[in-house]
Amino acid sequence: MVKRTGTLFAVSSLLFVFGCGGGSDSNDPIPDPIKPPPDPVIVEPDPSVFMDAIEQQGKQYVSDAIEFITSQGIDCTDTTATHEMCDIVNVKFNDGVFDQSRTKSSQTLLVLDYGMDFHTALRYRSRVKAAFKYDPQSKTFIADNPEVNLSKLGVKLLTEVNRFTFTNEKFDSPQPAFLPAAWLSDLAIKYRAVVPADKADRVTKRNFNSHGTKVFGYLAQHNPEAEFVVIDTESFSPFIQHKNALCAQDIGEFSSYMASAASSLTADIIEANEVEFINYSGGFTLQDVYIAWEQNACAGELNSAKATEFLYALKPVYEAIFSSPKALAFHAGNTDAVTSKDDLDLMPFSNRVRVYQYSTLAKNTTIQPFGKSEWQQVYIEQPDSFVGNESIDLYINVGYDPYDSTAKNSTPKMEPDVLGMRYGVEQALYGSSWTTPVATSYAINEQVKLATETGVSTFDPQELKTRLLPDSCNDSGGYQGNETLAKFIEQGQGMCRIQDPLRHRADELNRIGYLSR
């Protein structure tokens, strides 16, 4: 908060001048009313301006936290440890609060994933606006209250990092600030050493390192000013949950359930929370229908036509996510969609970008921003990476080899650890689930640039999509006569699909300057 002065004096002066009745000579001149000074302009603490202070105080916090652990003699490696910091604590989402001062409302991001409880309830709690789950009884999405159990020390450290503030002479109170994982590794090492059991929930034993923590963690770190709305997709297994409709092969009943779910998704989540960006590293295929049929022990057989009808019944849900008029959605791509007849991955949705990956391993590309040129050589050198491209809108270079930690280019995909306290080159096997948050982060970064360039803060998902995926890549780049390249261009209708945003450090974490210290 910027310092305010003079307001109290002005108000008391007004009371003095106008608050007195009789006793005044009617011939005395009436003084001009004393006007209070205008409210001061509130200046949001731009992290790029205060980065020196944030870094210095953040690193001091790390030193102080390590000293606290050491001086207190905290060691929870022994199951008989008696230090109070080794006690197990339960933390629920509803125990915390969303802090708007830490985020920008123009970067509201809906994440649909599973296994996100650790990040939602604790690690990034102050940046989470709302959490939802599917309720099969009402066929709507309702408020969720995820919880985790870990040591008191873990709760203390992660809460402090989540709520970190810095001080500066320009402000009369501490200001919220983001601490990137790259600055916290020493504390992570110390914490892991004294409480190794905190790698998993201490009650459920479920490992905190999950599909959802990888996705959510990447988004939270690479978009320091984003705010989140989350849906636990583990709660949404409609083919299994609505067993009676599936086993009776009652498409009408099942379709009505999905229409209700879609309506709730739109009204209760996307519109109510004014979502601009959506990240969905999941989806439904025909295989999911058959698996549910078997798991529900349905009698008889389900033919392919009927299975396809059930899959199609999810179209309203997909439309809610991918055709929302005020949001741009990024979806983990499925390159087998054509052969496996997964039509939901092939249908055109106006505001969906389907994402997949390729890797040049240790080699840097020369691909220009937005993939407008120099992409053809990448295609020629590794055409197998682009098989199944009919269902992919954007390919992103991850720049590493999952089987060889030494094989990486100069800008590989980086990721935080599950704590959000260490930062390194990704080594996971390739998967569009992991690449999709790179694309989402790229989009948020470009929207910030677009708003700065135009001076227009209103979000237009189609304008941003056109910026991200220009249709100017009809040139074979000197490889005339290459039929597969020509086919790739034709299938993409000249859209610039092969890109390398990591080469251009196109995310907010880099733009703001956290990694250039």
mmCIF file of C-alpha atoms in Angstrom, residues 108-354:
data_model
loop_
_atom_site.group_PDB
_atom_site.id
_atom_site.type_symbol
_atom_site.label_atom_id
_atom_site.label_comp_id
_atom_site.label_asym_id
_atom_site.label_seq_id
_atom_site.Cartn_x
_atom_site.Cartn_y
_atom_site.Cartn_z
ATOM 1 C CA THR A 108 -7.323 -16.295 -14.848
ATOM 2 C CA LEU A 109 -6.445 -19.859 -15.788
ATOM 3 C CA LEU A 110 -8.676 -22.913 -15.497
ATOM 4 C CA VAL A 111 -6.726 -26.145 -15.022
ATOM 5 C CA LEU A 112 -8.504 -29.450 -15.572
ATOM 6 C CA ASP A 113 -6.366 -32.249 -14.154
ATOM 7 C CA TYR A 114 -6.062 -34.741 -11.323
ATOM 8 C CA GLY A 115 -3.770 -35.184 -8.329
ATOM 9 C CA MET A 116 -3.520 -31.429 -7.722
ATOM 10 C CA ASP A 117 -4.472 -31.430 -4.021
ATOM 11 C CA PHE A 118 -0.950 -30.576 -2.812
ATOM 12 C CA HIS A 119 -0.744 -27.455 -4.961
ATOM 13 C CA THR A 120 -4.388 -26.481 -4.590
ATOM 14 C CA ALA A 121 -4.703 -26.781 -0.813
ATOM 15 C CA LEU A 122 -1.202 -25.662 0.191
ATOM 16 C CA ARG A 123 1.677 -24.825 -2.146
ATOM 17 C CA TYR A 124 -0.123 -22.260 -4.341
ATOM 18 C CA ARG A 125 -3.241 -21.792 -2.217
ATOM 19 C CA SER A 126 -3.149 -17.975 -2.195
ATOM 20 C CA ARG A 127 -3.389 -17.934 -6.011
ATOM 21 C CA VAL A 128 -6.295 -20.391 -6.306
ATOM 22 C CA LYS A 129 -9.676 -18.657 -6.677
ATOM 23 C CA ALA A 130 -11.815 -21.784 -6.541
ATOM 24 C CA ALA A 131 -11.700 -25.567 -6.655
ATOM 25 C CA PHE A 132 -14.385 -27.789 -8.182
ATOM 26 C CA LYS A 133 -15.343 -31.422 -8.596
ATOM 27 C CA TYR A 134 -18.082 -33.207 -10.507
ATOM 28 C CA ASP A 135 -21.105 -34.360 -8.556
ATOM 29 C CA PRO A 136 -22.758 -37.308 -10.352
ATOM 30 C CA GLN A 137 -25.935 -36.937 -8.273
ATOM 31 C CA SER A 138 -26.707 -33.374 -9.393
ATOM 32 C CA LYS A 139 -24.851 -33.746 -12.717
ATOM 33 C CA THR A 140 -23.126 -30.430 -11.997
ATOM 34 C CA PHE A 141 -19.752 -29.184 -10.853
ATOM 35 C CA ILE A 142 -19.694 -28.200 -7.190
ATOM 36 C CA ALA A 143 -17.189 -26.639 -4.791
ATOM 37 C CA ASP A 144 -14.377 -28.952 -3.744
ATOM 38 C CA ASN A 145 -12.350 -28.931 -0.535
ATOM 39 C CA PRO A 146 -9.189 -30.955 -1.228
ATOM 40 C CA GLU A 147 -6.870 -31.719 1.662
ATOM 41 C CA VAL A 148 -3.347 -32.937 2.349
ATOM 42 C CA ASN A 149 -1.487 -34.245 5.367
ATOM 43 C CA LEU A 150 2.183 -33.572 6.019
ATOM 44 C CA SER A 151 4.585 -32.434 8.714
ATOM 45 C CA LYS A 152 4.098 -29.196 10.596
ATOM 46 C CA LEU A 153 7.482 -28.099 9.269
ATOM 47 C CA GLY A 154 6.359 -28.726 5.688
ATOM 48 C CA VAL A 155 3.187 -26.723 6.217
ATOM 49 C CA LYS A 156 5.182 -23.884 7.793
ATOM 50 C CA LEU A 157 7.757 -23.652 4.996
ATOM 51 C CA LEU A 158 5.353 -24.009 2.087
ATOM 52 C CA THR A 159 2.925 -21.514 3.593
ATOM 53 C CA GLU A 160 5.730 -19.006 4.108
ATOM 54 C CA VAL A 161 6.912 -19.368 0.522
ATOM 55 C CA ASN A 162 3.337 -19.124 -0.725
ATOM 56 C CA ARG A 163 2.721 -15.954 1.312
ATOM 57 C CA PHE A 164 6.153 -14.345 0.925
ATOM 58 C CA THR A 165 6.314 -10.552 1.178
ATOM 59 C CA PHE A 166 9.081 -8.000 0.753
ATOM 60 C CA THR A 167 9.579 -4.526 2.161
ATOM 61 C CA ASN A 168 10.622 -1.344 0.424
ATOM 62 C CA GLU A 169 10.744 2.303 1.431
ATOM 63 C CA LYS A 170 8.132 3.132 -1.210
ATOM 64 C CA PHE A 171 5.490 1.164 0.684
ATOM 65 C CA ASP A 172 4.270 1.463 4.242
ATOM 66 C CA SER A 173 3.561 -2.262 4.568
ATOM 67 C CA PRO A 174 5.050 -5.521 3.248
ATOM 68 C CA GLN A 175 4.138 -6.308 -0.352
ATOM 69 C CA PRO A 176 3.323 -9.754 -1.790
ATOM 70 C CA ALA A 177 5.954 -11.269 -4.057
ATOM 71 C CA PHE A 178 6.626 -14.479 -5.935
ATOM 72 C CA LEU A 179 9.666 -16.601 -5.137
ATOM 73 C CA PRO A 180 10.716 -18.749 -8.119
ATOM 74 C CA ALA A 181 11.730 -22.351 -7.570
ATOM 75 C CA ALA A 182 15.196 -21.548 -8.938
ATOM 76 C CA TRP A 183 15.952 -19.525 -5.778
ATOM 77 C CA LEU A 184 14.763 -22.102 -3.259
ATOM 78 C CA SER A 185 16.854 -25.201 -3.925
ATOM 79 C CA ASP A 186 18.970 -24.966 -0.760
ATOM 80 C CA LEU A 187 15.845 -24.886 1.375
ATOM 81 C CA ALA A 188 14.346 -27.798 -0.573
ATOM 82 C CA ILE A 189 17.451 -29.881 0.068
ATOM 83 C CA LYS A 190 17.368 -29.137 3.791
ATOM 84 C CA TYR A 191 13.635 -29.803 4.085
ATOM 85 C CA ARG A 192 13.845 -33.099 2.217
ATOM 86 C CA ALA A 193 16.777 -34.165 4.385
ATOM 87 C CA VAL A 194 14.970 -33.688 7.691
ATOM 88 C CA VAL A 195 11.460 -34.804 6.634
ATOM 89 C CA PRO A 196 11.880 -37.321 3.790
ATOM 90 C CA ALA A 197 8.441 -38.799 4.473
ATOM 91 C CA ASP A 198 6.741 -35.620 3.226
ATOM 92 C CA LYS A 199 7.109 -36.866 -0.342
ATOM 93 C CA ALA A 200 3.700 -38.460 0.097
ATOM 94 C CA ASP A 201 0.520 -37.676 1.983
ATOM 95 C CA ARG A 202 1.184 -38.868 5.509
ATOM 96 C CA VAL A 203 -2.305 -40.341 5.891
ATOM 97 C CA THR A 204 -3.369 -41.574 2.444
ATOM 98 C CA LYS A 205 0.230 -42.424 1.402
ATOM 99 C CA ARG A 206 -0.518 -41.002 -2.036
ATOM 100 C CA ASN A 207 2.632 -39.570 -3.618
ATOM 101 C CA PHE A 208 2.490 -35.819 -4.099
ATOM 102 C CA ASN A 209 4.376 -36.125 -7.386
ATOM 103 C CA SER A 210 1.520 -36.692 -9.809
ATOM 104 C CA HIS A 211 0.175 -35.887 -13.253
ATOM 105 C CA GLY A 212 -1.569 -32.830 -11.856
ATOM 106 C CA THR A 213 1.352 -31.471 -9.840
ATOM 107 C CA LYS A 214 3.543 -31.624 -12.946
ATOM 108 C CA VAL A 215 1.012 -29.683 -15.006
ATOM 109 C CA PHE A 216 -0.148 -27.240 -12.330
ATOM 110 C CA GLY A 217 3.407 -26.774 -11.030
ATOM 111 C CA TYR A 218 4.718 -25.770 -14.446
ATOM 112 C CA LEU A 219 1.884 -23.301 -14.948
ATOM 113 C CA ALA A 220 2.215 -21.769 -11.482
ATOM 114 C CA GLN A 221 5.962 -21.262 -11.842
ATOM 115 C CA HIS A 222 6.072 -19.993 -15.412
ATOM 116 C CA ASN A 223 3.136 -17.632 -14.908
ATOM 117 C CA PRO A 224 3.941 -15.923 -11.584
ATOM 118 C CA GLU A 225 1.011 -13.506 -11.790
ATOM 119 C CA ALA A 226 -1.650 -15.976 -12.930
ATOM 120 C CA GLU A 227 -4.588 -16.948 -10.750
ATOM 121 C CA PHE A 228 -6.135 -20.380 -10.892
ATOM 122 C CA VAL A 229 -9.439 -22.174 -10.942
ATOM 123 C CA VAL A 230 -9.108 -25.962 -10.786
ATOM 124 C CA ILE A 231 -11.308 -28.926 -11.615
ATOM 125 C CA ASP A 232 -10.380 -32.355 -10.294
ATOM 126 C CA THR A 233 -10.879 -34.480 -13.412
ATOM 127 C CA GLU A 234 -10.535 -37.629 -11.338
ATOM 128 C CA SER A 235 -14.040 -36.778 -10.123
ATOM 129 C CA PHE A 236 -15.367 -36.710 -13.702
ATOM 130 C CA SER A 237 -15.565 -40.248 -15.096
ATOM 131 C CA PRO A 238 -19.053 -40.093 -16.606
ATOM 132 C CA PHE A 239 -19.045 -43.439 -18.395
ATOM 133 C CA ILE A 240 -18.261 -45.172 -15.100
ATOM 134 C CA GLN A 241 -20.284 -42.898 -12.808
ATOM 135 C CA HIS A 242 -23.480 -43.123 -14.851
ATOM 136 C CA LYS A 243 -23.458 -46.895 -14.980
ATOM 137 C CA ASN A 244 -27.203 -47.371 -15.366
ATOM 138 C CA ALA A 245 -27.419 -45.195 -18.456
ATOM 139 C CA LEU A 246 -24.375 -46.863 -20.023
ATOM 140 C CA CYS A 247 -25.424 -50.426 -19.289
ATOM 141 C CA ALA A 248 -28.950 -49.726 -20.520
ATOM 142 C CA GLN A 249 -27.410 -48.117 -23.603
ATOM 143 C CA ASP A 250 -29.685 -45.158 -22.947
ATOM 144 C CA ILE A 251 -28.060 -42.424 -24.997
ATOM 145 C CA GLY A 252 -30.859 -39.962 -24.282
ATOM 146 C CA GLU A 253 -30.466 -40.183 -20.533
ATOM 147 C CA PHE A 254 -26.670 -40.011 -20.670
ATOM 148 C CA SER A 255 -26.790 -37.066 -23.082
ATOM 149 C CA SER A 256 -29.066 -35.139 -20.731
ATOM 150 C CA TYR A 257 -26.541 -35.672 -17.931
ATOM 151 C CA MET A 258 -23.709 -34.338 -20.074
ATOM 152 C CA ALA A 259 -25.774 -31.342 -21.155
ATOM 153 C CA SER A 260 -26.306 -30.531 -17.479
ATOM 154 C CA ALA A 261 -22.584 -30.924 -16.750
ATOM 155 C CA ALA A 262 -21.700 -28.678 -19.687
ATOM 156 C CA SER A 263 -24.139 -25.991 -18.574
ATOM 157 C CA SER A 264 -22.664 -26.037 -15.063
ATOM 158 C CA LEU A 265 -19.122 -25.930 -16.419
ATOM 159 C CA THR A 266 -19.975 -22.835 -18.423
ATOM 160 C CA ALA A 267 -22.066 -20.915 -15.888
ATOM 161 C CA ASP A 268 -20.620 -21.984 -12.538
ATOM 162 C CA ILE A 269 -16.956 -22.102 -13.468
ATOM 163 C CA ILE A 270 -15.874 -20.410 -16.700
ATOM 164 C CA GLU A 271 -18.259 -17.457 -16.624
ATOM 165 C CA ALA A 272 -18.547 -17.059 -12.852
ATOM 166 C CA ASN A 273 -14.763 -16.888 -12.490
ATOM 167 C CA GLU A 274 -14.152 -14.912 -15.706
ATOM 168 C CA VAL A 275 -11.702 -17.476 -17.055
ATOM 169 C CA GLU A 276 -9.471 -16.344 -19.955
ATOM 170 C CA PHE A 277 -7.207 -19.387 -20.374
ATOM 171 C CA ILE A 278 -7.837 -23.113 -20.064
ATOM 172 C CA ASN A 279 -5.313 -25.949 -19.798
ATOM 173 C CA TYR A 280 -6.668 -29.471 -20.269
ATOM 174 C CA SER A 281 -4.049 -32.222 -20.293
ATOM 175 C CA GLY A 282 -6.611 -34.978 -20.683
ATOM 176 C CA GLY A 283 -9.642 -36.057 -22.642
ATOM 177 C CA PHE A 284 -11.927 -38.919 -23.579
ATOM 178 C CA THR A 285 -11.581 -41.568 -26.277
ATOM 179 C CA LEU A 286 -13.584 -44.526 -27.523
ATOM 180 C CA GLN A 287 -11.368 -46.736 -25.404
ATOM 181 C CA ASP A 288 -12.729 -45.023 -22.288
ATOM 182 C CA VAL A 289 -16.255 -46.104 -23.245
ATOM 183 C CA TYR A 290 -15.230 -49.739 -23.645
ATOM 184 C CA ILE A 291 -13.231 -49.720 -20.412
ATOM 185 C CA ALA A 292 -16.249 -48.369 -18.517
ATOM 186 C CA TRP A 293 -18.471 -51.024 -20.099
ATOM 187 C CA GLU A 294 -16.173 -53.741 -18.775
ATOM 188 C CA GLN A 295 -15.581 -52.094 -15.401
ATOM 189 C CA ASN A 296 -19.311 -51.653 -14.828
ATOM 190 C CA ALA A 297 -19.837 -55.317 -15.734
ATOM 191 C CA CYS A 298 -22.588 -54.393 -18.184
ATOM 192 C CA ALA A 299 -24.489 -57.297 -19.691
ATOM 193 C CA GLY A 300 -24.330 -58.031 -23.383
ATOM 194 C CA GLU A 301 -22.161 -56.279 -25.936
ATOM 195 C CA LEU A 302 -21.617 -52.678 -26.900
ATOM 196 C CA ASN A 303 -21.209 -52.268 -30.645
ATOM 197 C CA SER A 304 -18.942 -49.638 -32.131
ATOM 198 C CA ALA A 305 -21.785 -47.438 -33.345
ATOM 199 C CA LYS A 306 -23.332 -47.230 -29.888
ATOM 200 C CA ALA A 307 -19.925 -46.643 -28.256
ATOM 201 C CA THR A 308 -19.367 -43.765 -30.664
ATOM 202 C CA GLU A 309 -22.743 -42.294 -29.703
ATOM 203 C CA PHE A 310 -21.739 -42.311 -26.038
ATOM 204 C CA LEU A 311 -18.470 -40.596 -26.886
ATOM 205 C CA TYR A 312 -20.346 -38.004 -28.958
ATOM 206 C CA ALA A 313 -22.589 -37.329 -25.966
ATOM 207 C CA LEU A 314 -19.598 -35.575 -24.395
ATOM 208 C CA LYS A 315 -19.541 -32.994 -27.179
ATOM 209 C CA PRO A 316 -21.421 -30.365 -25.100
ATOM 210 C CA VAL A 317 -18.745 -30.632 -22.406
ATOM 211 C CA TYR A 318 -16.019 -30.173 -25.016
ATOM 212 C CA GLU A 319 -17.905 -27.208 -26.456
ATOM 213 C CA ALA A 320 -18.097 -25.622 -23.020
ATOM 214 C CA ILE A 321 -14.326 -25.925 -22.675
ATOM 215 C CA PHE A 322 -13.154 -25.294 -26.223
ATOM 216 C CA SER A 323 -15.754 -22.939 -27.664
ATOM 217 C CA SER A 324 -16.210 -20.608 -24.727
ATOM 218 C CA PRO A 325 -16.420 -17.154 -26.353
ATOM 219 C CA LYS A 326 -14.169 -15.460 -23.806
ATOM 220 C CA ALA A 327 -11.500 -18.110 -23.215
ATOM 221 C CA LEU A 328 -8.705 -19.733 -25.217
ATOM 222 C CA ALA A 329 -8.116 -23.395 -24.398
ATOM 223 C CA PHE A 330 -5.032 -25.566 -24.826
ATOM 224 C CA HIS A 331 -5.579 -29.288 -25.130
ATOM 225 C CA ALA A 332 -3.125 -32.174 -24.984
ATOM 226 C CA GLY A 333 -3.062 -33.508 -28.539
ATOM 227 C CA ASN A 334 -3.819 -37.065 -29.623
ATOM 228 C CA THR A 335 -1.877 -38.093 -32.742
ATOM 229 C CA ASP A 336 -3.754 -41.404 -32.917
ATOM 230 C CA ALA A 337 -7.128 -39.696 -33.212
ATOM 231 C CA VAL A 338 -7.663 -40.611 -36.873
ATOM 232 C CA THR A 339 -6.710 -44.274 -36.616
ATOM 233 C CA SER A 340 -8.541 -44.802 -33.314
ATOM 234 C CA LYS A 341 -11.590 -42.812 -34.487
ATOM 235 C CA ASP A 342 -11.495 -40.477 -31.507
ATOM 236 C CA ASP A 343 -13.643 -37.848 -33.131
ATOM 237 C CA LEU A 344 -13.686 -35.472 -30.165
ATOM 238 C CA ASP A 345 -9.998 -34.879 -30.860
ATOM 239 C CA LEU A 346 -10.747 -34.175 -34.522
ATOM 240 C CA MET A 347 -13.785 -31.930 -34.239
ATOM 241 C CA PRO A 348 -13.223 -28.226 -34.900
ATOM 242 C CA PHE A 349 -13.787 -26.122 -31.784
ATOM 243 C CA SER A 350 -13.343 -22.396 -32.293
ATOM 244 C CA ASN A 351 -11.130 -21.667 -29.297
ATOM 245 C CA ARG A 352 -9.109 -24.877 -28.972
ATOM 246 C CA VAL A 353 -5.398 -25.312 -29.683
ATOM 247 C CA ARG A 354 -4.292 -28.964 -29.758
#
